[in-house]
Amino acid sequence: MATSQETDAASSRPLNRRDVKVLSLSALGGALEFYDFIIFVYFATVVGQLFFPPEMPEWLRQIQTFGIFAAGYLARPLGGIIMAHFGDLLGRKKMFTLSIFLMAVPTLLIGMMPTYDTLGYAAPLLLVALRILQGAAVGGEVPGAWVFVTEHVKRRHVGFACGTLSAGLVSGILIGSLMSAFIKSTYSDAELAAYAWRIPFLIGGVFGLIAVYLRRWLHETPVFAEMQEKKALAEELPVKSVLCNHLPSVLLSMGVTWILTAAVVVVILMTPSLLQSRYGLDASLANVYAILGVVVGSLASGWCADRIGSGPTIAFWGVLLAITYWAMMTTVGTHPEWLTPLYILCGFAVGIVGVVPTIAVKSFPAMVRFTGLSFSYNVAYAIFGGFTPIVVSVMMVVHPMFPAIYVAALGGLGIVIGLYLMRAQSGRRLAIMAS
């Protein structure tokens, strides 16, 4: 596991104007890339109607459409590991720019491509291929962005840098939600099926290409530049080094990623439909406010990680996540007027996603940091993010409060990890004092 004594070229520099530019452009690019990746799910129904045979049963069409969406998730680990491999050997900036390019182009092509009426079965097959490219892109973008920004700032600003980037990624979900609401309220169902569904994809693709251009002005991270100058790059296959020499860091990073998936997938993405089915509540507007709460919470948890440490921060946010979500899910059935304020508090608690990358980034030494983080994050997200909706839906038959139980359990994991980090930090301080 990486220690605070590792070489870090950024540690001696103050946070300057160039660092602010790096954070701003990285957060903006991350928001646009997450928008491009998530916008598909908001228009899944109309896409299914246009890209599969009209005689296909509705249930089968829906399954296949969401299967295409899931293909993007399944491609994340492989794409992330490949891009991280070259990021550790050739440079962070090259992969950081490539990831958003690989997202923007498929998004633009989805908005332009012919449907089943024109291409037949080639249309859904082409759609799957484009979603796989998008998945590979986001698999490299998220860990790549975390590594890129944290290697540009000094060590005591790593938490805020990760919190800022996490806030940008979450903003992409919010932009997708708002774009979906705007398109569906502006155009009729006939107009939506005829052409309007293409608009959000075309907009996302164009702005993604603009982000590619803007990233040309970013510089390679000082950490990688120093390693390159000293010829200190990984001498063996980076993923082999990660699995053989840094397994504790992999397990720690996968653990915090599990917490991240529970917070985002259950609390933000699944909860509106859970509340609709159980209580008949329309939580769509409250969900928008909750996402804004996540943005604020991400910045706050990142800031706290810099001030009091990652251990106390993730432990506190773990408690907050468990309590607020449990309170909301047990209260809104009898007090629906409390939905919005309680959901905002839950969103702030989901801001735990701001401290998660702080812990993961610091776990790996610089020479295999990109690969270690990418492998841990993407594999864990593919497993936990992919199966969480299924597990939660099935277990709700056994216990209707299972979503709250699941989130509370993962909040408890955050407490355990926080205590572990605090103990490890205390042990390092004692060792330094004794030496």
Coordinates of C-alpha atoms in Angstrom, one line a residue:
M1 CA 0.0 0.0 0.0
A2 CA 1.3 3.4 -0.9
T3 CA 2.6 5.5 2.0
S4 CA 2.9 9.2 2.5
Q5 CA 6.6 9.0 2.0
E6 CA 6.4 8.1 -1.7
T7 CA 7.8 10.4 -4.3
D8 CA 5.1 12.9 -5.3
A9 CA 6.2 15.8 -7.5
A10 CA 3.0 17.7 -6.8
S11 CA 3.4 17.6 -3.0
S12 CA 5.7 20.6 -2.9
R13 CA 3.6 22.9 -5.0
P14 CA 0.7 25.1 -3.8
L15 CA -2.7 24.9 -5.5
N16 CA -2.3 27.4 -8.4
R17 CA -4.3 28.6 -11.4
R18 CA -3.2 25.7 -13.6
D19 CA -4.4 23.2 -11.0
V20 CA -7.8 25.0 -10.9
K21 CA -7.9 24.7 -14.7
V22 CA -7.1 21.0 -14.4
L23 CA -9.9 20.4 -11.9
S24 CA -12.4 22.5 -13.9
L25 CA -11.8 20.8 -17.2
S26 CA -11.6 17.4 -15.7
A27 CA -14.9 17.8 -13.8
L28 CA -16.6 19.3 -17.0
G29 CA -15.3 16.4 -19.1
G30 CA -16.4 13.9 -16.5
A31 CA -19.9 15.3 -16.4
L32 CA -20.2 15.2 -20.2
E33 CA -18.9 11.7 -20.4
F34 CA -21.2 10.4 -17.7
Y35 CA -24.1 12.2 -19.5
D36 CA -23.2 10.4 -22.7
F37 CA -23.1 7.1 -20.9
I38 CA -26.3 7.5 -18.9
I39 CA -28.6 9.2 -21.5
F40 CA -29.3 5.8 -23.1
V41 CA -31.3 4.6 -20.1
Y42 CA -33.6 7.6 -20.2
F43 CA -34.6 6.9 -23.7
A44 CA -34.5 3.1 -23.5
T45 CA -38.2 2.6 -24.2
V46 CA -38.2 4.5 -27.5
V47 CA -34.8 3.0 -28.5
G48 CA -36.3 -0.5 -27.9
Q49 CA -39.3 0.3 -30.2
L50 CA -37.1 1.6 -33.0
F51 CA -34.2 -0.9 -32.9
F52 CA -36.1 -4.2 -32.6
P53 CA -38.8 -5.8 -34.7
P54 CA -42.3 -4.3 -34.1
E55 CA -43.8 -7.8 -33.7
M56 CA -41.5 -8.6 -30.8
P57 CA -43.3 -8.9 -27.4
E58 CA -42.9 -5.7 -25.3
W59 CA -41.3 -7.6 -22.3
L60 CA -38.7 -9.2 -24.6
R61 CA -38.0 -5.9 -26.3
Q62 CA -37.4 -4.2 -22.9
I63 CA -35.1 -7.0 -21.7
Q64 CA -33.0 -6.8 -24.8
T65 CA -32.8 -3.0 -24.7
F66 CA -31.6 -3.0 -21.1
G67 CA -29.3 -5.9 -22.1
I68 CA -27.7 -3.5 -24.6
F69 CA -27.4 -0.9 -21.8
A70 CA -25.8 -3.5 -19.5
A71 CA -23.2 -4.4 -22.3
G72 CA -21.7 -1.0 -21.5
Y73 CA -21.2 -2.0 -17.9
L74 CA -19.7 -5.4 -18.8
A75 CA -17.1 -3.7 -21.1
R76 CA -15.9 -1.4 -18.3
P77 CA -13.4 -3.7 -16.6
L78 CA -11.6 -4.7 -19.9
G79 CA -11.6 -1.2 -21.3
G80 CA -10.4 0.3 -18.0
I81 CA -7.6 -2.2 -17.5
I82 CA -6.3 -1.8 -21.1
M83 CA -6.4 2.0 -20.9
A84 CA -4.8 2.0 -17.5
H85 CA -2.0 -0.3 -18.7
F86 CA -1.0 2.3 -21.3
G87 CA -1.7 5.1 -18.8
D88 CA 1.0 3.7 -16.5
L89 CA 3.4 3.2 -19.4
L90 CA 2.8 6.0 -21.9
G91 CA 1.2 8.8 -19.8
R92 CA -1.9 9.8 -18.0
K93 CA -2.9 12.6 -20.4
K94 CA -3.0 10.5 -23.5
M95 CA -5.4 8.0 -22.0
F96 CA -7.4 10.8 -20.3
T97 CA -8.0 12.4 -23.7
L98 CA -8.6 9.1 -25.5
S99 CA -11.3 8.1 -23.0
I100 CA -13.6 11.0 -23.7
F101 CA -13.0 10.7 -27.5
L102 CA -14.1 7.0 -27.3
M103 CA -17.3 8.2 -25.5
A104 CA -18.1 11.2 -27.7
V105 CA -17.9 9.4 -31.1
P106 CA -20.2 6.5 -30.3
T107 CA -22.7 8.8 -28.7
L108 CA -22.7 11.0 -31.8
L109 CA -23.1 7.9 -34.0
I110 CA -26.0 6.6 -32.0
G111 CA -27.8 9.8 -32.6
M112 CA -27.2 9.5 -36.4
M113 CA -27.5 5.8 -37.0
P114 CA -30.4 4.2 -39.0
T115 CA -33.0 2.1 -37.1
Y116 CA -34.4 -1.4 -37.6
D117 CA -36.6 -0.3 -40.4
T118 CA -33.5 0.5 -42.5
L119 CA -30.8 -1.9 -41.3
G120 CA -32.8 -4.8 -39.8
Y121 CA -31.0 -6.9 -37.2
A122 CA -27.8 -5.0 -38.0
A123 CA -29.2 -2.0 -36.1
P124 CA -29.3 -3.6 -32.6
L125 CA -25.9 -5.3 -33.3
L126 CA -24.4 -2.0 -34.2
L127 CA -25.9 -0.4 -31.1
V128 CA -24.4 -3.1 -28.9
A129 CA -20.9 -2.4 -30.5
L130 CA -21.3 1.3 -29.8
R131 CA -22.4 0.7 -26.2
I132 CA -19.3 -1.6 -25.7
L133 CA -17.1 1.3 -26.9
Q134 CA -18.9 3.6 -24.4
G135 CA -18.4 1.2 -21.6
A136 CA -14.7 0.8 -22.4
A137 CA -14.4 4.6 -22.4
V138 CA -16.1 5.2 -19.1
G139 CA -14.0 2.4 -17.6
G140 CA -10.9 4.4 -18.4
E141 CA -12.3 7.8 -17.8
V142 CA -13.3 7.6 -14.1
P143 CA -10.1 6.1 -12.6
G144 CA -8.1 8.0 -15.2
A145 CA -9.6 11.3 -14.1
W146 CA -9.1 10.5 -10.4
V147 CA -5.4 9.7 -11.0
F148 CA -4.9 12.7 -13.3
V149 CA -6.3 15.4 -11.0
T150 CA -4.7 14.0 -7.8
E151 CA -1.3 13.9 -9.4
H152 CA -1.6 17.5 -10.3
V153 CA -2.3 18.8 -6.8
K154 CA -0.3 18.6 -3.7
R155 CA -1.1 15.8 -1.3
R156 CA -3.1 17.8 1.2
H157 CA -5.6 18.8 -1.6
V158 CA -6.2 15.2 -2.9
G159 CA -9.5 14.9 -1.1
F160 CA -10.9 18.1 -2.5
A161 CA -9.7 17.2 -6.0
C162 CA -11.5 13.8 -5.8
G163 CA -14.6 15.4 -4.3
T164 CA -14.7 18.0 -7.1
L165 CA -14.3 15.3 -9.8
S166 CA -17.0 13.1 -8.2
A167 CA -19.3 16.1 -8.1
G168 CA -18.7 16.6 -11.8
L169 CA -19.5 12.9 -12.6
V170 CA -22.7 13.1 -10.6
S171 CA -23.6 16.3 -12.4
G172 CA -23.6 14.3 -15.6
I173 CA -26.4 12.2 -14.2
L174 CA -28.3 15.3 -13.3
I175 CA -27.8 16.8 -16.8
G176 CA -29.1 13.6 -18.4
S177 CA -32.2 13.7 -16.1
L178 CA -32.9 17.3 -17.0
M179 CA -32.4 16.7 -20.7
S180 CA -34.7 13.8 -20.6
A181 CA -37.4 15.8 -18.9
F182 CA -37.0 18.6 -21.3
I183 CA -37.2 16.5 -24.5
K184 CA -40.2 14.4 -23.3
S185 CA -42.1 17.5 -22.2
T186 CA -41.4 19.5 -25.4
Y187 CA -42.1 16.8 -28.1
S188 CA -45.0 14.5 -28.6
D189 CA -44.7 10.7 -28.6
A190 CA -44.8 10.7 -32.4
E191 CA -42.1 13.4 -32.7
L192 CA -40.0 11.6 -30.1
A193 CA -40.1 8.4 -32.1
A194 CA -39.5 10.2 -35.4
Y195 CA -36.5 12.3 -34.6
A196 CA -36.5 14.0 -31.1
W197 CA -34.9 11.0 -29.4
R198 CA -31.7 11.7 -31.4
I199 CA -31.3 15.2 -30.0
P200 CA -29.7 14.4 -26.6
F201 CA -27.3 11.9 -28.2
L202 CA -26.2 14.5 -30.9
I203 CA -25.8 17.2 -28.2
G204 CA -23.8 14.8 -26.0
G205 CA -21.5 13.8 -28.9
V206 CA -20.8 17.4 -30.0
F207 CA -20.0 18.6 -26.5
G208 CA -17.9 15.5 -25.9
L209 CA -15.8 16.4 -28.9
I210 CA -15.5 20.0 -27.6
A211 CA -14.2 18.5 -24.3
V212 CA -11.6 16.4 -26.3
Y213 CA -10.4 19.7 -27.8
L214 CA -10.2 21.4 -24.4
R215 CA -8.2 18.6 -22.9
R216 CA -5.5 19.3 -25.5
W217 CA -4.5 22.2 -23.2
L218 CA -3.9 20.0 -20.2
H219 CA -0.4 19.0 -19.3
E220 CA 1.0 15.6 -18.3
T221 CA 0.9 15.1 -14.5
P222 CA 4.1 16.1 -12.6
V223 CA 4.2 12.6 -11.0
F224 CA 4.3 10.7 -14.3
A225 CA 6.7 13.2 -15.8
E226 CA 9.1 12.7 -12.9
M227 CA 8.8 8.9 -13.1
Q228 CA 9.5 9.1 -16.9
E229 CA 12.5 11.3 -16.3
K230 CA 13.9 9.0 -13.6
K231 CA 13.0 5.9 -15.7
A232 CA 10.9 4.7 -12.7
L233 CA 8.0 3.3 -14.7
A234 CA 6.7 -0.2 -14.1
E235 CA 9.2 -2.8 -15.4
E236 CA 6.6 -5.6 -15.6
L237 CA 3.0 -5.9 -16.7
P238 CA 1.3 -3.3 -14.4
V239 CA -1.7 -5.5 -13.7
K240 CA 0.6 -8.4 -12.8
S241 CA 2.4 -6.2 -10.3
V242 CA -0.9 -5.0 -8.9
L243 CA -2.2 -8.5 -8.3
C244 CA 1.1 -9.9 -7.0
N245 CA 2.3 -7.0 -4.8
H246 CA -0.7 -4.8 -3.9
L247 CA -3.5 -7.2 -3.1
P248 CA -4.4 -5.4 0.2
S249 CA -4.8 -2.2 -1.8
V250 CA -7.0 -3.9 -4.3
L251 CA -9.3 -5.3 -1.6
L252 CA -9.5 -1.9 0.1
S253 CA -10.3 -0.2 -3.2
M254 CA -12.9 -2.8 -4.1
G255 CA -14.5 -2.4 -0.6
V256 CA -14.9 1.4 -0.9
T257 CA -16.2 1.0 -4.5
W258 CA -18.9 -1.4 -3.2
I259 CA -20.0 1.4 -0.9
L260 CA -20.1 3.8 -3.9
T261 CA -22.2 1.4 -5.9
A262 CA -24.7 1.0 -3.1
A263 CA -25.0 4.8 -2.6
V264 CA -25.4 5.6 -6.3
V265 CA -27.3 2.6 -7.7
V266 CA -29.8 2.1 -4.8
V267 CA -30.2 5.6 -3.3
I268 CA -30.1 7.7 -6.4
L269 CA -31.0 5.4 -9.4
M270 CA -33.4 2.9 -7.9
T271 CA -35.2 4.8 -5.1
P272 CA -37.7 6.8 -7.3
S273 CA -39.1 3.5 -8.7
L274 CA -39.0 1.8 -5.3
L275 CA -41.0 4.7 -3.8
Q276 CA -43.4 4.7 -6.7
S277 CA -44.1 0.9 -6.5
R278 CA -44.3 0.8 -2.7
Y279 CA -46.0 4.0 -1.7
G280 CA -47.3 5.4 -5.0
L281 CA -45.0 8.5 -4.6
D282 CA -43.7 10.5 -7.5
A283 CA -40.1 11.2 -6.4
S284 CA -38.7 12.5 -9.8
L285 CA -38.4 16.1 -8.6
A286 CA -37.1 15.1 -5.2
N287 CA -34.5 13.0 -7.0
V288 CA -33.2 16.0 -8.8
Y289 CA -32.8 17.8 -5.5
A290 CA -31.1 14.7 -4.1
I291 CA -28.6 14.7 -6.9
L292 CA -27.8 18.4 -6.1
G293 CA -27.3 17.2 -2.5
V294 CA -24.8 14.6 -3.8
V295 CA -22.8 17.3 -5.5
V296 CA -22.6 19.4 -2.3
G297 CA -21.9 16.2 -0.2
S298 CA -19.1 15.1 -2.5
L299 CA -17.3 18.5 -2.2
A300 CA -17.9 18.4 1.6
S301 CA -16.5 14.9 2.1
G302 CA -13.5 15.6 -0.1
W303 CA -12.8 18.7 1.9
C304 CA -13.1 16.9 5.2
A305 CA -10.8 14.1 4.0
D306 CA -8.1 16.7 3.6
R307 CA -8.8 18.3 7.0
I308 CA -9.4 15.3 9.3
G309 CA -8.3 12.3 7.3
S310 CA -10.0 9.8 5.0
G311 CA -10.7 7.4 7.9
P312 CA -12.9 9.6 10.1
T313 CA -14.6 11.1 7.0
I314 CA -15.7 7.8 5.5
A315 CA -16.8 6.5 8.9
F316 CA -18.9 9.6 9.5
W317 CA -20.5 9.6 6.1
G318 CA -21.1 5.8 6.5
V319 CA -23.2 6.5 9.6
L320 CA -24.9 9.4 7.8
L321 CA -25.8 7.3 4.8
A322 CA -27.2 4.5 6.9
I323 CA -29.3 6.7 9.2
T324 CA -30.7 9.1 6.5
Y325 CA -31.8 6.4 4.0
W326 CA -33.3 4.3 6.7
A327 CA -35.2 7.3 8.1
M328 CA -36.5 8.2 4.6
M329 CA -37.7 4.8 3.6
T330 CA -39.5 4.2 7.0
T331 CA -41.0 7.7 7.1
V332 CA -42.3 8.9 3.7
G333 CA -45.0 6.2 3.6
T334 CA -46.9 8.0 6.4
H335 CA -45.4 11.5 5.9
P336 CA -45.1 12.0 2.2
E337 CA -44.6 15.7 2.7
W338 CA -41.1 14.9 4.2
L339 CA -39.9 13.2 1.0
T340 CA -38.0 16.1 -0.5
P341 CA -36.1 17.2 2.6
L342 CA -35.3 13.7 3.6
Y343 CA -34.1 12.8 0.1
I344 CA -31.9 15.9 0.0
L345 CA -30.3 14.6 3.2
C346 CA -29.8 11.2 1.7
G347 CA -28.2 12.9 -1.4
F348 CA -25.8 14.7 0.9
A349 CA -24.9 11.4 2.5
V350 CA -24.3 9.8 -0.9
G351 CA -21.6 12.5 -1.0
I352 CA -19.5 9.6 0.5
V353 CA -18.5 9.1 -3.2
G354 CA -16.2 12.1 -2.8
V355 CA -14.0 10.4 -0.2
V356 CA -14.0 6.9 -1.9
P357 CA -11.5 7.8 -4.7
T358 CA -9.3 9.6 -2.1
I359 CA -8.8 6.3 -0.3
A360 CA -8.3 4.3 -3.5
V361 CA -5.9 6.7 -5.1
K362 CA -3.7 6.8 -2.1
S363 CA -3.6 3.0 -1.8
F364 CA -1.3 2.4 -4.8
P365 CA 2.2 3.7 -5.6
A366 CA 2.5 6.0 -8.6
M367 CA 4.1 3.5 -11.0
V368 CA 1.0 1.2 -10.9
R369 CA -1.6 3.7 -9.6
F370 CA -3.7 3.9 -12.8
T371 CA -3.8 0.2 -13.3
G372 CA -4.5 -0.6 -9.6
L373 CA -7.3 1.9 -9.3
S374 CA -8.8 0.9 -12.7
F375 CA -8.8 -2.8 -12.0
S376 CA -10.2 -2.5 -8.5
Y377 CA -12.9 0.1 -9.4
N378 CA -14.1 -1.4 -12.6
V379 CA -14.2 -5.0 -11.5
A380 CA -16.0 -4.1 -8.3
Y381 CA -18.4 -1.8 -10.1
A382 CA -19.2 -4.5 -12.7
I383 CA -19.9 -7.1 -10.0
F384 CA -21.7 -4.9 -7.4
G385 CA -23.2 -2.3 -9.7
G386 CA -24.4 -5.0 -12.1
F387 CA -26.0 -7.4 -9.6
T388 CA -27.2 -4.9 -7.0
P389 CA -30.6 -4.1 -8.8
I390 CA -31.3 -7.8 -9.2
V391 CA -30.4 -8.7 -5.6
V392 CA -32.4 -5.8 -4.1
S393 CA -35.4 -6.5 -6.3
V394 CA -35.4 -10.2 -5.4
M395 CA -34.8 -9.7 -1.7
M396 CA -37.6 -7.1 -1.4
V397 CA -40.0 -10.1 -1.8
V398 CA -38.5 -11.5 1.4
H399 CA -38.3 -8.2 3.2
P400 CA -39.8 -4.9 1.8
M401 CA -37.2 -2.9 3.7
F402 CA -34.3 -4.7 2.2
P403 CA -33.0 -1.6 0.2
A404 CA -32.6 0.3 3.5
I405 CA -31.0 -2.8 5.1
Y406 CA -28.6 -3.1 2.3
V407 CA -27.6 0.5 2.3
A408 CA -27.2 0.4 6.1
A409 CA -24.9 -2.6 5.8
L410 CA -22.7 -0.8 3.4
G411 CA -22.7 2.2 5.6
G412 CA -21.5 -0.1 8.3
L413 CA -18.7 -1.3 5.9
G414 CA -17.7 2.4 5.6
I415 CA -17.4 2.6 9.4
V416 CA -15.2 -0.6 9.5
I417 CA -12.9 0.8 6.7
G418 CA -12.8 4.1 8.5
L419 CA -11.6 2.5 11.7
Y420 CA -9.1 0.4 9.8
L421 CA -7.6 3.5 8.2
M422 CA -7.5 5.4 11.5
R423 CA -5.7 2.5 13.1
A424 CA -3.2 2.3 10.2
Q425 CA -2.6 6.0 10.3
S426 CA -2.0 5.8 14.1
G427 CA 0.4 2.9 13.6
R428 CA 2.4 4.9 11.0
R429 CA 2.7 7.9 13.4
L430 CA 4.0 5.6 16.2
A431 CA 6.5 4.1 13.9
I432 CA 7.7 7.5 12.8
M433 CA 8.0 8.6 16.5
A434 CA 10.0 5.5 17.4
S435 CA 12.4 5.8 14.5

